[in-house]
GROMACS .gro file of C-alpha atoms in nm:
model
   88
    1MET     CA    1   0.808   0.217  -0.494
    2THR     CA    2   0.484   0.275  -0.307
    3GLN     CA    3   0.543  -0.027  -0.084
    4LEU     CA    4   0.882   0.106   0.021
    5GLU     CA    5   0.732   0.436   0.132
    6MET     CA    6   0.447   0.262   0.310
    7TYR     CA    7   0.689   0.018   0.474
    8SER     CA    8   0.868   0.315   0.626
    9GLY     CA    9   0.536   0.456   0.749
   10MET     CA   10   0.453   0.709   0.479
   11PRO     CA   11   0.093   0.696   0.356
   12VAL     CA   12   0.075   0.712  -0.024
   13VAL     CA   13  -0.156   0.901  -0.256
   14ALA     CA   14  -0.186   0.730  -0.595
   15PHE     CA   15  -0.413   0.704  -0.895
   16VAL     CA   16  -0.625   0.388  -0.933
   17VAL     CA   17  -0.415   0.213  -1.197
   18HIS     CA   18  -0.285  -0.141  -1.238
   19ALA     CA   19  -0.121  -0.296  -0.930
   20LEU     CA   20  -0.144   0.021  -0.722
   21VAL     CA   21  -0.500  -0.073  -0.630
   22GLU     CA   22  -0.374  -0.393  -0.469
   23SER     CA   23  -0.073  -0.225  -0.311
   24ILE     CA   24  -0.260   0.059  -0.144
   25ARG     CA   25  -0.574  -0.103  -0.006
   26LYS     CA   26  -0.489   0.026   0.341
   27GLY     CA   27  -0.271   0.307   0.465
   28GLY     CA   28  -0.305   0.524   0.159
   29TYR     CA   29  -0.538   0.717  -0.064
   30LEU     CA   30  -0.655   0.594  -0.405
   31ILE     CA   31  -0.771   0.856  -0.654
   32GLU     CA   32  -0.948   0.818  -0.990
   33PRO     CA   33  -0.697   0.856  -1.277
   34GLY     CA   34  -0.653   1.211  -1.400
   35ASN     CA   35  -0.839   1.374  -1.112
   36TYR     CA   36  -0.556   1.603  -1.006
   37GLN     CA   37  -0.777   1.812  -0.780
   38ALA     CA   38  -0.877   1.501  -0.583
   39PHE     CA   39  -0.509   1.402  -0.566
   40ALA     CA   40  -0.415   1.741  -0.418
   41ASP     CA   41  -0.716   1.725  -0.185
   42ALA     CA   42  -0.602   1.386  -0.053
   43VAL     CA   43  -0.252   1.519   0.016
   44ASN     CA   44  -0.400   1.821   0.195
   45ARG     CA   45  -0.646   1.599   0.385
   46TYR     CA   46  -0.355   1.394   0.522
   47LEU     CA   47  -0.148   1.703   0.603
   48SER     CA   48  -0.446   1.856   0.786
   49LEU     CA   49  -0.495   1.557   1.015
   50PRO     CA   50  -0.414   1.600   1.384
   51GLU     CA   51  -0.076   1.449   1.469
   52LYS     CA   52  -0.233   1.149   1.645
   53GLU     CA   53  -0.435   1.061   1.334
   54LYS     CA   54  -0.126   1.103   1.114
   55GLN     CA   55   0.058   0.859   1.339
   56GLU     CA   56  -0.231   0.611   1.309
   57LYS     CA   57  -0.231   0.645   0.929
   58ARG     CA   58   0.149   0.593   0.917
   59LYS     CA   59   0.117   0.288   1.141
   60GLU     CA   60  -0.166   0.148   0.927
   61ALA     CA   61   0.045   0.189   0.609
   62SER     CA   62   0.351   0.025   0.762
   63GLU     CA   63   0.164  -0.265   0.921
   64TYR     CA   64  -0.030  -0.335   0.602
   65VAL     CA   65   0.283  -0.363   0.387
   66ARG     CA   66   0.473  -0.563   0.648
   67ARG     CA   67   0.181  -0.805   0.678
   68GLU     CA   68   0.087  -0.839   0.309
   69TYR     CA   69   0.428  -0.807   0.144
   70SER     CA   70   0.675  -0.959   0.387
   71TRP     CA   71   0.957  -1.180   0.261
   72ASP     CA   72   0.782  -1.481   0.413
   73SER     CA   73   0.448  -1.413   0.245
   74ASN     CA   74   0.616  -1.339  -0.091
   75ALA     CA   75   0.823  -1.657  -0.068
   76ALA     CA   76   0.511  -1.859   0.012
   77GLU     CA   77   0.330  -1.713  -0.289
   78TYR     CA   78   0.621  -1.791  -0.522
   79GLN     CA   79   0.646  -2.141  -0.379
   80LYS     CA   80   0.275  -2.195  -0.443
   81LEU     CA   81   0.309  -2.071  -0.802
   82PHE     CA   82   0.614  -2.288  -0.859
   83PHE     CA   83   0.455  -2.607  -0.728
   84ASN     CA   84   0.119  -2.542  -0.895
   85SER     CA   85   0.288  -2.495  -1.232
   86PHE     CA   86   0.424  -2.850  -1.207
   87LEU     CA   87   0.093  -3.001  -1.097
   88LEU     CA   88  -0.106  -2.872  -1.394
   0.00000   0.00000   0.00000
């Protein structure tokens, strides 16, 4: 779900677990698991940004997901996996 929010321009705050680390390298905030104060602080940090900086953060989130997780890039990755599985 995080990619959908980021695609639409919403920065995401998430704990550093599993694939979220890969998904939120840019345009979001990664927090150590269980550190709820840091999670709340990250939300407040974003909400406290001047509007121009919020717009930049939203743009960064959207561009990152569109670049890294586009249909074309996903299809290319699956194609690589498919062909490599037959070449082993």
